mmCIF file with all atom_site columns, C-alpha atoms in Angstrom:
data_model
loop_
_atom_site.group_PDB
_atom_site.id
_atom_site.type_symbol
_atom_site.label_atom_id
_atom_site.label_alt_id
_atom_site.label_comp_id
_atom_site.label_asym_id
_atom_site.label_entity_id
_atom_site.label_seq_id
_atom_site.pdbx_PDB_ins_code
_atom_site.Cartn_x
_atom_site.Cartn_y
_atom_site.Cartn_z
_atom_site.occupancy
_atom_site.B_iso_or_equiv
_atom_site.pdbx_formal_charge
_atom_site.auth_seq_id
_atom_site.auth_comp_id
_atom_site.auth_asym_id
_atom_site.auth_atom_id
_atom_site.pdbx_PDB_model_num
ATOM 1   C CA . LEU P 1 1   ? 95.478  -6.357  80.053 1.00 90.00 ? 1   LEU P CA 1
ATOM 2   C CA . THR P 1 2   ? 97.642  -8.949  78.440 1.00 93.00 ? 2   THR P CA 1
ATOM 3   C CA . ARG P 1 3   ? 100.281 -7.884  80.734 1.00 93.00 ? 3   ARG P CA 1
ATOM 4   C CA . HIS P 1 4   ? 98.399  -8.446  83.761 1.00 95.00 ? 4   HIS P CA 1
ATOM 5   C CA . LEU P 1 5   ? 97.272  -11.894 82.445 1.00 96.00 ? 5   LEU P CA 1
ATOM 6   C CA . LEU P 1 6   ? 100.461 -13.275 81.896 1.00 96.00 ? 6   LEU P CA 1
ATOM 7   C CA . PRO P 1 7   ? 101.780 -13.753 85.322 1.00 96.00 ? 7   PRO P CA 1
ATOM 8   C CA . VAL P 1 8   ? 98.493  -15.539 86.558 1.00 94.00 ? 8   VAL P CA 1
ATOM 9   C CA . ALA P 1 9   ? 97.253  -17.616 83.532 1.00 94.00 ? 9   ALA P CA 1
ATOM 10  C CA . ARG P 1 10  ? 98.761  -20.944 82.230 1.00 93.00 ? 10  ARG P CA 1
ATOM 11  C CA . HIS P 1 11  ? 98.621  -19.731 78.926 1.00 95.00 ? 11  HIS P CA 1
ATOM 12  C CA . VAL P 1 12  ? 97.077  -16.350 77.436 1.00 96.00 ? 12  VAL P CA 1
ATOM 13  C CA . CYS P 1 13  ? 95.713  -16.176 73.912 1.00 95.00 ? 13  CYS P CA 1
ATOM 14  C CA . ALA P 1 14  ? 95.504  -12.472 72.729 1.00 95.00 ? 14  ALA P CA 1
ATOM 15  C CA . VAL P 1 15  ? 93.051  -11.994 70.005 1.00 94.00 ? 15  VAL P CA 1
ATOM 16  C CA . GLU P 1 16  ? 93.746  -8.350  68.511 1.00 94.00 ? 16  GLU P CA 1
ATOM 17  C CA . ILE P 1 17  ? 92.289  -6.969  65.174 1.00 94.00 ? 17  ILE P CA 1
ATOM 18  C CA . ASP P 1 18  ? 94.852  -4.312  64.903 1.00 95.00 ? 18  ASP P CA 1
ATOM 19  C CA . PRO P 1 19  ? 97.937  -5.168  62.800 1.00 96.00 ? 19  PRO P CA 1
ATOM 20  C CA . TYR P 1 20  ? 100.220 -2.392  64.499 1.00 97.00 ? 20  TYR P CA 1
ATOM 21  C CA . LEU P 1 21  ? 99.385  -3.913  68.103 1.00 95.00 ? 21  LEU P CA 1
ATOM 22  C CA . VAL P 1 22  ? 99.563  -7.327  66.964 1.00 96.00 ? 22  VAL P CA 1
ATOM 23  C CA . GLU P 1 23  ? 103.411 -6.677  66.010 1.00 96.00 ? 23  GLU P CA 1
ATOM 24  C CA . LEU P 1 24  ? 104.100 -4.492  69.200 1.00 96.00 ? 24  LEU P CA 1
ATOM 25  C CA . LEU P 1 25  ? 102.675 -7.682  71.369 1.00 95.00 ? 25  LEU P CA 1
ATOM 26  C CA . ARG P 1 26  ? 104.730 -10.115 69.496 1.00 96.00 ? 26  ARG P CA 1
ATOM 27  C CA . ALA P 1 27  ? 107.801 -7.851  69.635 1.00 96.00 ? 27  ALA P CA 1
ATOM 28  C CA . GLU P 1 28  ? 107.629 -7.312  73.307 1.00 95.00 ? 28  GLU P CA 1
ATOM 29  C CA . TYR P 1 29  ? 106.572 -10.709 74.192 1.00 95.00 ? 29  TYR P CA 1
ATOM 30  C CA . ALA P 1 30  ? 108.603 -12.524 71.738 1.00 94.00 ? 30  ALA P CA 1
ATOM 31  C CA . HIS P 1 31  ? 110.213 -14.793 74.597 1.00 94.00 ? 31  HIS P CA 1
ATOM 32  C CA . THR P 1 32  ? 107.090 -15.327 76.357 1.00 95.00 ? 32  THR P CA 1
ATOM 33  C CA . PRO P 1 33  ? 106.176 -18.988 75.476 1.00 95.00 ? 33  PRO P CA 1
ATOM 34  C CA . HIS P 1 34  ? 103.160 -18.908 77.191 1.00 95.00 ? 34  HIS P CA 1
ATOM 35  C CA . LEU P 1 35  ? 101.558 -16.209 74.956 1.00 96.00 ? 35  LEU P CA 1
ATOM 36  C CA . THR P 1 36  ? 99.756  -16.899 71.545 1.00 95.00 ? 36  THR P CA 1
ATOM 37  C CA . VAL P 1 37  ? 98.859  -13.775 69.740 1.00 96.00 ? 37  VAL P CA 1
ATOM 38  C CA . VAL P 1 38  ? 96.168  -13.781 67.326 1.00 94.00 ? 38  VAL P CA 1
ATOM 39  C CA . HIS P 1 39  ? 95.666  -11.498 64.479 1.00 95.00 ? 39  HIS P CA 1
ATOM 40  C CA . GLY P 1 40  ? 91.857  -11.693 64.194 1.00 93.00 ? 40  GLY P CA 1
ATOM 41  C CA . ASP P 1 41  ? 88.271  -10.146 64.847 1.00 93.00 ? 41  ASP P CA 1
ATOM 42  C CA . MET P 1 42  ? 86.969  -11.681 68.184 1.00 90.00 ? 42  MET P CA 1
ATOM 43  C CA . ILE P 1 43  ? 83.353  -11.617 66.501 1.00 91.00 ? 43  ILE P CA 1
ATOM 44  C CA . LYS P 1 44  ? 84.572  -13.488 63.652 1.00 92.00 ? 44  LYS P CA 1
ATOM 45  C CA . ILE P 1 45  ? 86.810  -15.915 65.461 1.00 90.00 ? 45  ILE P CA 1
ATOM 46  C CA . ASP P 1 46  ? 85.811  -19.901 65.530 1.00 93.00 ? 46  ASP P CA 1
ATOM 47  C CA . ILE P 1 47  ? 86.074  -20.430 69.536 1.00 94.00 ? 47  ILE P CA 1
ATOM 48  C CA . ASN P 1 48  ? 85.648  -24.085 68.864 1.00 95.00 ? 48  ASN P CA 1
ATOM 49  C CA . ARG P 1 49  ? 88.784  -24.095 66.685 1.00 94.00 ? 49  ARG P CA 1
ATOM 50  C CA . LEU P 1 50  ? 90.618  -21.840 69.142 1.00 93.00 ? 50  LEU P CA 1
ATOM 51  C CA . CYS P 1 51  ? 90.032  -24.237 71.917 1.00 94.00 ? 51  CYS P CA 1
ATOM 52  C CA . ASP P 1 52  ? 91.293  -27.158 69.725 1.00 94.00 ? 52  ASP P CA 1
ATOM 53  C CA . ASP P 1 53  ? 94.451  -25.186 68.874 1.00 91.00 ? 53  ASP P CA 1
ATOM 54  C CA . MET P 1 54  ? 94.999  -24.468 72.730 1.00 91.00 ? 54  MET P CA 1
ATOM 55  C CA . GLN P 1 55  ? 94.470  -28.076 73.298 1.00 92.00 ? 55  GLN P CA 1
ATOM 56  C CA . THR P 1 56  ? 91.859  -27.105 75.902 1.00 94.00 ? 56  THR P CA 1
ATOM 57  C CA . ASP P 1 57  ? 88.123  -27.837 76.638 1.00 96.00 ? 57  ASP P CA 1
ATOM 58  C CA . LYS P 1 58  ? 87.292  -24.584 77.852 1.00 96.00 ? 58  LYS P CA 1
ATOM 59  C CA . LEU P 1 59  ? 88.543  -20.808 77.609 1.00 95.00 ? 59  LEU P CA 1
ATOM 60  C CA . THR P 1 60  ? 88.411  -18.145 80.094 1.00 97.00 ? 60  THR P CA 1
ATOM 61  C CA . VAL P 1 61  ? 87.361  -14.824 78.336 1.00 96.00 ? 61  VAL P CA 1
ATOM 62  C CA . ALA P 1 62  ? 88.953  -11.421 79.623 1.00 96.00 ? 62  ALA P CA 1
ATOM 63  C CA . ALA P 1 63  ? 88.081  -8.647  77.385 1.00 94.00 ? 63  ALA P CA 1
ATOM 64  C CA . ASN P 1 64  ? 87.618  -4.928  77.484 1.00 90.00 ? 64  ASN P CA 1
ATOM 65  C CA . LEU P 1 65  ? 85.022  -4.961  74.624 1.00 87.00 ? 65  LEU P CA 1
ATOM 66  C CA . PRO P 1 66  ? 84.862  -1.917  72.270 1.00 84.00 ? 66  PRO P CA 1
ATOM 67  C CA . TYR P 1 67  ? 81.184  -0.883  72.745 1.00 84.00 ? 67  TYR P CA 1
ATOM 68  C CA . ASN P 1 68  ? 80.510  -0.563  69.083 1.00 87.00 ? 68  ASN P CA 1
ATOM 69  C CA . ILE P 1 69  ? 80.911  -4.511  69.173 1.00 90.00 ? 69  ILE P CA 1
ATOM 70  C CA . THR P 1 70  ? 79.654  -5.368  72.557 1.00 91.00 ? 70  THR P CA 1
ATOM 71  C CA . GLY P 1 71  ? 76.219  -7.158  70.889 1.00 89.00 ? 71  GLY P CA 1
ATOM 72  C CA . PRO P 1 72  ? 77.733  -9.109  68.711 1.00 91.00 ? 72  PRO P CA 1
ATOM 73  C CA . ALA P 1 73  ? 80.518  -9.953  70.929 1.00 93.00 ? 73  ALA P CA 1
ATOM 74  C CA . LEU P 1 74  ? 77.702  -11.066 73.546 1.00 93.00 ? 74  LEU P CA 1
ATOM 75  C CA . GLU P 1 75  ? 76.132  -13.107 70.861 1.00 92.00 ? 75  GLU P CA 1
ATOM 76  C CA . ARG P 1 76  ? 79.547  -15.147 70.289 1.00 92.00 ? 76  ARG P CA 1
ATOM 77  C CA . LEU P 1 77  ? 79.509  -15.802 74.181 1.00 94.00 ? 77  LEU P CA 1
ATOM 78  C CA . LEU P 1 78  ? 76.075  -17.337 73.837 1.00 93.00 ? 78  LEU P CA 1
ATOM 79  C CA . VAL P 1 79  ? 77.070  -19.395 70.635 1.00 92.00 ? 79  VAL P CA 1
ATOM 80  C CA . PHE P 1 80  ? 80.245  -20.772 71.968 1.00 95.00 ? 80  PHE P CA 1
ATOM 81  C CA . ARG P 1 81  ? 79.169  -21.117 75.555 1.00 94.00 ? 81  ARG P CA 1
ATOM 82  C CA . ALA P 1 82  ? 79.797  -24.926 76.032 1.00 94.00 ? 82  ALA P CA 1
ATOM 83  C CA . ARG P 1 83  ? 83.385  -23.818 75.617 1.00 96.00 ? 83  ARG P CA 1
ATOM 84  C CA . ILE P 1 84  ? 83.436  -20.878 77.855 1.00 96.00 ? 84  ILE P CA 1
ATOM 85  C CA . ARG P 1 85  ? 84.170  -21.495 81.441 1.00 96.00 ? 85  ARG P CA 1
ATOM 86  C CA . ARG P 1 86  ? 83.496  -17.905 82.560 1.00 97.00 ? 86  ARG P CA 1
ATOM 87  C CA . ALA P 1 87  ? 84.032  -14.225 80.941 1.00 97.00 ? 87  ALA P CA 1
ATOM 88  C CA . VAL P 1 88  ? 84.908  -11.202 82.516 1.00 97.00 ? 88  VAL P CA 1
ATOM 89  C CA . ILE P 1 89  ? 84.053  -8.340  80.602 1.00 96.00 ? 89  ILE P CA 1
ATOM 90  C CA . MET P 1 90  ? 83.720  -4.524  80.443 1.00 95.00 ? 90  MET P CA 1
ATOM 91  C CA . VAL P 1 91  ? 81.092  -2.876  79.109 1.00 94.00 ? 91  VAL P CA 1
ATOM 92  C CA . GLN P 1 92  ? 79.155  0.475   78.751 1.00 93.00 ? 92  GLN P CA 1
ATOM 93  C CA . GLU P 1 93  ? 77.061  0.499   82.280 1.00 93.00 ? 93  GLU P CA 1
ATOM 94  C CA . GLU P 1 94  ? 73.908  0.829   80.318 1.00 92.00 ? 94  GLU P CA 1
ATOM 95  C CA . VAL P 1 95  ? 74.340  -2.566  78.779 1.00 92.00 ? 95  VAL P CA 1
ATOM 96  C CA . GLY P 1 96  ? 75.572  -3.928  82.091 1.00 94.00 ? 96  GLY P CA 1
ATOM 97  C CA . GLN P 1 97  ? 72.369  -2.800  83.646 1.00 94.00 ? 97  GLN P CA 1
ATOM 98  C CA . ARG P 1 98  ? 70.395  -4.557  80.729 1.00 93.00 ? 98  ARG P CA 1
ATOM 99  C CA . LEU P 1 99  ? 72.219  -7.753  81.541 1.00 93.00 ? 99  LEU P CA 1
ATOM 100 C CA . ILE P 1 100 ? 71.151  -7.787  85.083 1.00 93.00 ? 100 ILE P CA 1
ATOM 101 C CA . ALA P 1 101 ? 67.844  -6.008  84.989 1.00 92.00 ? 101 ALA P CA 1
ATOM 102 C CA . GLY P 1 102 ? 64.782  -7.449  86.428 1.00 90.00 ? 102 GLY P CA 1
ATOM 103 C CA . PRO P 1 103 ? 61.039  -7.565  85.315 1.00 91.00 ? 103 PRO P CA 1
ATOM 104 C CA . GLY P 1 104 ? 58.992  -4.367  85.279 1.00 86.00 ? 104 GLY P CA 1
ATOM 105 C CA . THR P 1 105 ? 62.249  -2.147  85.132 1.00 89.00 ? 105 THR P CA 1
ATOM 106 C CA . LYS P 1 106 ? 63.223  0.066   82.311 1.00 90.00 ? 106 LYS P CA 1
ATOM 107 C CA . ALA P 1 107 ? 66.563  -1.737  81.690 1.00 92.00 ? 107 ALA P CA 1
ATOM 108 C CA . TYR P 1 108 ? 64.869  -5.078  81.234 1.00 93.00 ? 108 TYR P CA 1
ATOM 109 C CA . GLY P 1 109 ? 64.436  -6.563  77.716 1.00 92.00 ? 109 GLY P CA 1
ATOM 110 C CA . ALA P 1 110 ? 65.296  -9.574  75.490 1.00 92.00 ? 110 ALA P CA 1
ATOM 111 C CA . LEU P 1 111 ? 68.775  -9.023  76.072 1.00 91.00 ? 111 LEU P CA 1
ATOM 112 C CA . SER P 1 112 ? 68.533  -9.437  79.843 1.00 92.00 ? 112 SER P CA 1
ATOM 113 C CA . LEU P 1 113 ? 66.461  -12.777 79.334 1.00 94.00 ? 113 LEU P CA 1
ATOM 114 C CA . ILE P 1 114 ? 68.549  -14.312 76.556 1.00 94.00 ? 114 ILE P CA 1
ATOM 115 C CA . VAL P 1 115 ? 71.826  -13.889 78.119 1.00 94.00 ? 115 VAL P CA 1
ATOM 116 C CA . ARG P 1 116 ? 70.392  -14.779 81.675 1.00 94.00 ? 116 ARG P CA 1
ATOM 117 C CA . TYR P 1 117 ? 69.133  -18.438 80.143 1.00 95.00 ? 117 TYR P CA 1
ATOM 118 C CA . SER P 1 118 ? 72.705  -19.197 79.470 1.00 95.00 ? 118 SER P CA 1
ATOM 119 C CA . TYR P 1 119 ? 74.837  -17.498 82.002 1.00 97.00 ? 119 TYR P CA 1
ATOM 120 C CA . ARG P 1 120 ? 74.830  -16.316 85.712 1.00 96.00 ? 120 ARG P CA 1
ATOM 121 C CA . VAL P 1 121 ? 75.489  -12.427 85.371 1.00 96.00 ? 121 VAL P CA 1
ATOM 122 C CA . SER P 1 122 ? 76.936  -10.439 88.244 1.00 95.00 ? 122 SER P CA 1
ATOM 123 C CA . ARG P 1 123 ? 78.265  -7.227  88.428 1.00 95.00 ? 123 ARG P CA 1
ATOM 124 C CA . VAL P 1 124 ? 81.932  -6.938  89.802 1.00 96.00 ? 124 VAL P CA 1
ATOM 125 C CA . PHE P 1 125 ? 82.560  -3.273  89.974 1.00 95.00 ? 125 PHE P CA 1
ATOM 126 C CA . ARG P 1 126 ? 82.013  0.211   88.127 1.00 95.00 ? 126 ARG P CA 1
ATOM 127 C CA . VAL P 1 127 ? 84.801  1.831   86.047 1.00 93.00 ? 127 VAL P CA 1
ATOM 128 C CA . ALA P 1 128 ? 84.787  5.650   85.999 1.00 93.00 ? 128 ALA P CA 1
ATOM 129 C CA . PRO P 1 129 ? 85.598  7.682   83.050 1.00 92.00 ? 129 PRO P CA 1
ATOM 130 C CA . GLY P 1 130 ? 88.793  8.870   84.824 1.00 92.00 ? 130 GLY P CA 1
ATOM 131 C CA . ASN P 1 131 ? 90.211  5.523   84.190 1.00 91.00 ? 131 ASN P CA 1
ATOM 132 C CA . PHE P 1 132 ? 90.661  6.123   80.536 1.00 87.00 ? 132 PHE P CA 1
ATOM 133 C CA . LEU P 1 133 ? 92.387  8.233   77.985 1.00 85.00 ? 133 LEU P CA 1
ATOM 134 C CA . PRO P 1 134 ? 90.761  10.223  76.666 1.00 88.00 ? 134 PRO P CA 1
ATOM 135 C CA . PRO P 1 135 ? 87.921  10.070  79.334 1.00 89.00 ? 135 PRO P CA 1
ATOM 136 C CA . PRO P 1 136 ? 84.646  8.568   77.723 1.00 85.00 ? 136 PRO P CA 1
ATOM 137 C CA . THR P 1 137 ? 81.445  10.097  78.360 1.00 88.00 ? 137 THR P CA 1
ATOM 138 C CA . VAL P 1 138 ? 79.776  7.069   79.565 1.00 89.00 ? 138 VAL P CA 1
ATOM 139 C CA . GLN P 1 139 ? 80.238  5.042   82.728 1.00 92.00 ? 139 GLN P CA 1
ATOM 140 C CA . SER P 1 140 ? 81.771  1.523   82.490 1.00 95.00 ? 140 SER P CA 1
ATOM 141 C CA . VAL P 1 141 ? 81.042  -1.882  84.303 1.00 96.00 ? 141 VAL P CA 1
ATOM 142 C CA . VAL P 1 142 ? 82.790  -4.963  84.862 1.00 97.00 ? 142 VAL P CA 1
ATOM 143 C CA . LEU P 1 143 ? 80.804  -8.117  84.506 1.00 97.00 ? 143 LEU P CA 1
ATOM 144 C CA . LEU P 1 144 ? 81.189  -11.729 85.411 1.00 98.00 ? 144 LEU P CA 1
ATOM 145 C CA . MET P 1 145 ? 79.515  -14.300 83.421 1.00 97.00 ? 145 MET P CA 1
ATOM 146 C CA . GLU P 1 146 ? 79.634  -18.015 84.422 1.00 97.00 ? 146 GLU P CA 1
ATOM 147 C CA . PRO P 1 147 ? 77.790  -20.383 82.319 1.00 96.00 ? 147 PRO P CA 1
ATOM 148 C CA . TRP P 1 148 ? 74.800  -22.485 83.997 1.00 95.00 ? 148 TRP P CA 1
ATOM 149 C CA . GLU P 1 149 ? 75.842  -26.446 84.355 1.00 92.00 ? 149 GLU P CA 1
ATOM 150 C CA . THR P 1 150 ? 72.245  -26.495 84.079 1.00 91.00 ? 150 THR P CA 1
ATOM 151 C CA . PRO P 1 151 ? 69.760  -23.968 82.261 1.00 92.00 ? 151 PRO P CA 1
ATOM 152 C CA . PRO P 1 152 ? 67.749  -22.092 84.871 1.00 94.00 ? 152 PRO P CA 1
ATOM 153 C CA . VAL P 1 153 ? 64.302  -23.196 83.204 1.00 95.00 ? 153 VAL P CA 1
ATOM 154 C CA . ALA P 1 154 ? 63.870  -26.108 81.194 1.00 93.00 ? 154 ALA P CA 1
ATOM 155 C CA . VAL P 1 155 ? 62.393  -26.024 77.607 1.00 93.00 ? 155 VAL P CA 1
ATOM 156 C CA . GLU P 1 156 ? 62.392  -28.627 74.626 1.00 92.00 ? 156 GLU P CA 1
ATOM 157 C CA . ASP P 1 157 ? 63.012  -26.000 72.278 1.00 93.00 ? 157 ASP P CA 1
ATOM 158 C CA . PRO P 1 158 ? 65.794  -23.127 73.255 1.00 94.00 ? 158 PRO P CA 1
ATOM 159 C CA . VAL P 1 159 ? 65.454  -21.656 69.898 1.00 94.00 ? 159 VAL P CA 1
ATOM 160 C CA . LEU P 1 160 ? 61.675  -21.225 70.277 1.00 94.00 ? 160 LEU P CA 1
ATOM 161 C CA . LEU P 1 161 ? 62.159  -19.604 73.788 1.00 95.00 ? 161 LEU P CA 1
ATOM 162 C CA . ILE P 1 162 ? 64.501  -17.046 72.511 1.00 95.00 ? 162 ILE P CA 1
ATOM 163 C CA . GLU P 1 163 ? 62.149  -16.333 69.617 1.00 94.00 ? 163 GLU P CA 1
ATOM 164 C CA . LEU P 1 164 ? 59.338  -15.989 71.818 1.00 94.00 ? 164 LEU P CA 1
ATOM 165 C CA . ILE P 1 165 ? 61.327  -13.694 74.112 1.00 94.00 ? 165 ILE P CA 1
ATOM 166 C CA . ARG P 1 166 ? 62.106  -11.724 70.861 1.00 93.00 ? 166 ARG P CA 1
ATOM 167 C CA . ALA P 1 167 ? 58.712  -11.617 69.903 1.00 91.00 ? 167 ALA P CA 1
ATOM 168 C CA . GLY P 1 168 ? 57.475  -10.446 73.413 1.00 91.00 ? 168 GLY P CA 1
ATOM 169 C CA . PHE P 1 169 ? 59.755  -7.400  73.394 1.00 91.00 ? 169 PHE P CA 1
ATOM 170 C CA . ARG P 1 170 ? 59.830  -6.362  69.700 1.00 86.00 ? 170 ARG P CA 1
ATOM 171 C CA . HIS P 1 171 ? 57.073  -3.798  70.367 1.00 77.00 ? 171 HIS P CA 1
ATOM 172 C CA . ARG P 1 172 ? 57.446  -3.272  74.277 1.00 73.00 ? 172 ARG P CA 1
ATOM 173 C CA . ARG P 1 173 ? 53.952  -1.458  74.537 1.00 76.00 ? 173 ARG P CA 1
ATOM 174 C CA . LYS P 1 174 ? 51.810  -3.898  73.208 1.00 82.00 ? 174 LYS P CA 1
ATOM 175 C CA . MET P 1 175 ? 50.488  -6.610  74.807 1.00 89.00 ? 175 MET P CA 1
ATOM 176 C CA . LEU P 1 176 ? 51.615  -10.459 74.655 1.00 90.00 ? 176 LEU P CA 1
ATOM 177 C CA . HIS P 1 177 ? 48.514  -11.715 72.538 1.00 90.00 ? 177 HIS P CA 1
ATOM 178 C CA . HIS P 1 178 ? 49.300  -9.400  69.681 1.00 89.00 ? 178 HIS P CA 1
ATOM 179 C CA . ALA P 1 179 ? 52.901  -10.661 69.779 1.00 87.00 ? 179 ALA P CA 1
ATOM 180 C CA . LEU P 1 180 ? 51.558  -14.328 69.699 1.00 89.00 ? 180 LEU P CA 1
ATOM 181 C CA . ALA P 1 181 ? 49.087  -13.940 67.226 1.00 89.00 ? 181 ALA P CA 1
ATOM 182 C CA . SER P 1 182 ? 51.565  -13.986 64.201 1.00 86.00 ? 182 SER P CA 1
ATOM 183 C CA . TYR P 1 183 ? 51.593  -17.831 64.981 1.00 86.00 ? 183 TYR P CA 1
ATOM 184 C CA . GLY P 1 184 ? 47.958  -18.146 64.261 1.00 88.00 ? 184 GLY P CA 1
ATOM 185 C CA . PRO P 1 185 ? 44.770  -16.267 65.154 1.00 89.00 ? 185 PRO P CA 1
ATOM 186 C CA . ASP P 1 186 ? 43.493  -18.696 67.774 1.00 90.00 ? 186 ASP P CA 1
ATOM 187 C CA . ILE P 1 187 ? 47.080  -19.114 69.310 1.00 90.00 ? 187 ILE P CA 1
ATOM 188 C CA . PRO P 1 188 ? 46.728  -16.340 71.795 1.00 91.00 ? 188 PRO P CA 1
ATOM 189 C CA . GLU P 1 189 ? 43.690  -17.953 73.481 1.00 93.00 ? 189 GLU P CA 1
ATOM 190 C CA . ARG P 1 190 ? 45.023  -21.475 73.700 1.00 93.00 ? 190 ARG P CA 1
ATOM 191 C CA . ILE P 1 191 ? 48.327  -20.458 75.052 1.00 93.00 ? 191 ILE P CA 1
ATOM 192 C CA . ALA P 1 192 ? 46.183  -18.350 77.857 1.00 94.00 ? 192 ALA P CA 1
ATOM 193 C CA . ARG P 1 193 ? 44.149  -21.536 78.548 1.00 94.00 ? 193 ARG P CA 1
ATOM 194 C CA . ALA P 1 194 ? 47.377  -23.843 79.021 1.00 93.00 ? 194 ALA P CA 1
ATOM 195 C CA . THR P 1 195 ? 49.404  -21.629 81.035 1.00 94.00 ? 195 THR P CA 1
ATOM 196 C CA . GLY P 1 196 ? 47.061  -19.270 82.742 1.00 94.00 ? 196 GLY P CA 1
ATOM 197 C CA . LEU P 1 197 ? 49.213  -16.393 81.825 1.00 94.00 ? 197 LEU P CA 1
ATOM 198 C CA . ASP P 1 198 ? 46.992  -13.137 81.435 1.00 94.00 ? 198 ASP P CA 1
ATOM 199 C CA . LEU P 1 199 ? 48.150  -12.184 78.213 1.00 92.00 ? 199 LEU P CA 1
ATOM 200 C CA . THR P 1 200 ? 47.129  -8.785  78.347 1.00 93.00 ? 200 THR P CA 1
ATOM 201 C CA . ARG P 1 201 ? 50.430  -8.032  80.119 1.00 92.00 ? 201 ARG P CA 1
ATOM 202 C CA . ARG P 1 202 ? 53.394  -6.905  77.980 1.00 91.00 ? 202 ARG P CA 1
ATOM 203 C CA . GLY P 1 203 ? 56.475  -8.870  77.574 1.00 90.00 ? 203 GLY P CA 1
ATOM 204 C CA . GLU P 1 204 ? 58.472  -6.600  80.010 1.00 91.00 ? 204 GLU P CA 1
ATOM 205 C CA . SER P 1 205 ? 56.516  -7.962  82.920 1.00 93.00 ? 205 SER P CA 1
ATOM 206 C CA . LEU P 1 206 ? 57.269  -11.394 82.538 1.00 93.00 ? 206 LEU P CA 1
ATOM 207 C CA . THR P 1 207 ? 59.670  -13.622 84.159 1.00 95.00 ? 207 THR P CA 1
ATOM 208 C CA . LEU P 1 208 ? 62.226  -16.208 82.380 1.00 96.00 ? 208 LEU P CA 1
ATOM 209 C CA . GLU P 1 209 ? 60.155  -19.187 84.034 1.00 96.00 ? 209 GLU P CA 1
ATOM 210 C CA . GLU P 1 210 ? 56.943  -17.584 82.477 1.00 96.00 ? 210 GLU P CA 1
ATOM 211 C CA . PHE P 1 211 ? 58.554  -17.389 79.243 1.00 96.00 ? 211 PHE P CA 1
ATOM 212 C CA . ALA P 1 212 ? 59.552  -20.851 79.463 1.00 96.00 ? 212 ALA P CA 1
ATOM 213 C CA . CYS P 1 213 ? 56.083  -21.796 80.298 1.00 96.00 ? 213 CYS P CA 1
ATOM 214 C CA . MET P 1 214 ? 54.643  -20.314 77.329 1.00 95.00 ? 214 MET P CA 1
ATOM 215 C CA . THR P 1 215 ? 57.535  -21.682 75.117 1.00 95.00 ? 215 THR P CA 1
ATOM 216 C CA . HIS P 1 216 ? 56.426  -25.247 76.617 1.00 95.00 ? 216 HIS P CA 1
ATOM 217 C CA . ALA P 1 217 ? 52.534  -24.643 75.649 1.00 94.00 ? 217 ALA P CA 1
ATOM 218 C CA . MET P 1 218 ? 53.577  -23.446 72.249 1.00 92.00 ? 218 MET P CA 1
ATOM 219 C CA . THR P 1 219 ? 55.789  -26.526 71.726 1.00 92.00 ? 219 THR P CA 1
ATOM 220 C CA . THR P 1 220 ? 52.914  -28.971 72.696 1.00 89.00 ? 220 THR P CA 1
ATOM 221 C CA . LEU P 1 221 ? 50.482  -26.812 70.339 1.00 86.00 ? 221 LEU P CA 1
ATOM 222 C CA . LEU P 1 222 ? 52.758  -26.715 67.388 1.00 81.00 ? 222 LEU P CA 1
ATOM 223 C CA . ARG P 1 223 ? 53.490  -30.557 67.960 1.00 80.00 ? 223 ARG P CA 1
ATOM 224 C CA . GLY P 1 224 ? 49.628  -31.309 67.837 1.00 67.00 ? 224 GLY P CA 1
#
């Protein structure tokens, strides 16, 4: 990946956790001034500091994510989205399906909505097991993630939006009024009146816009 990025990038900052590979990269590209090799863990790197060190406002992320850290890696992209120009990542196809899934589908979940609030996500192409050595037992997919200039829904409290999304999917088969009852016994009925939403529905049937509507009503109720 580093070898293919070098001819097309103004500067490549390669983050590698394996000390052997760090030394290998530094030796092979010792005379490549537009490569910086950082020995570190991607899910612990301070991207704000990395941008400052590289003297850039935003980074383009390119990564073949180890499948066991996909969740934490995506969380980092969400936390530092203001410093990300775009991200091109390879993930297990099952995860890719979750990120682009629509309401009412089996793959649709909290991750689908939380990522969608921050990024426009599209599938670029699939990668078959035969492209790896040794071949894995799963299909892979390359995704393009582009931060929204303006979020697709407007909410006063994005933290509450994400909290409500997680609550709506915590028990997929439960109706929404059960998820909202933890905020107070009268909250579900008041939310239903304020939004017109049928809270006998399950979270997996709601769009991002409907969760935003619920967030607005909840913000108003908690404030009052």
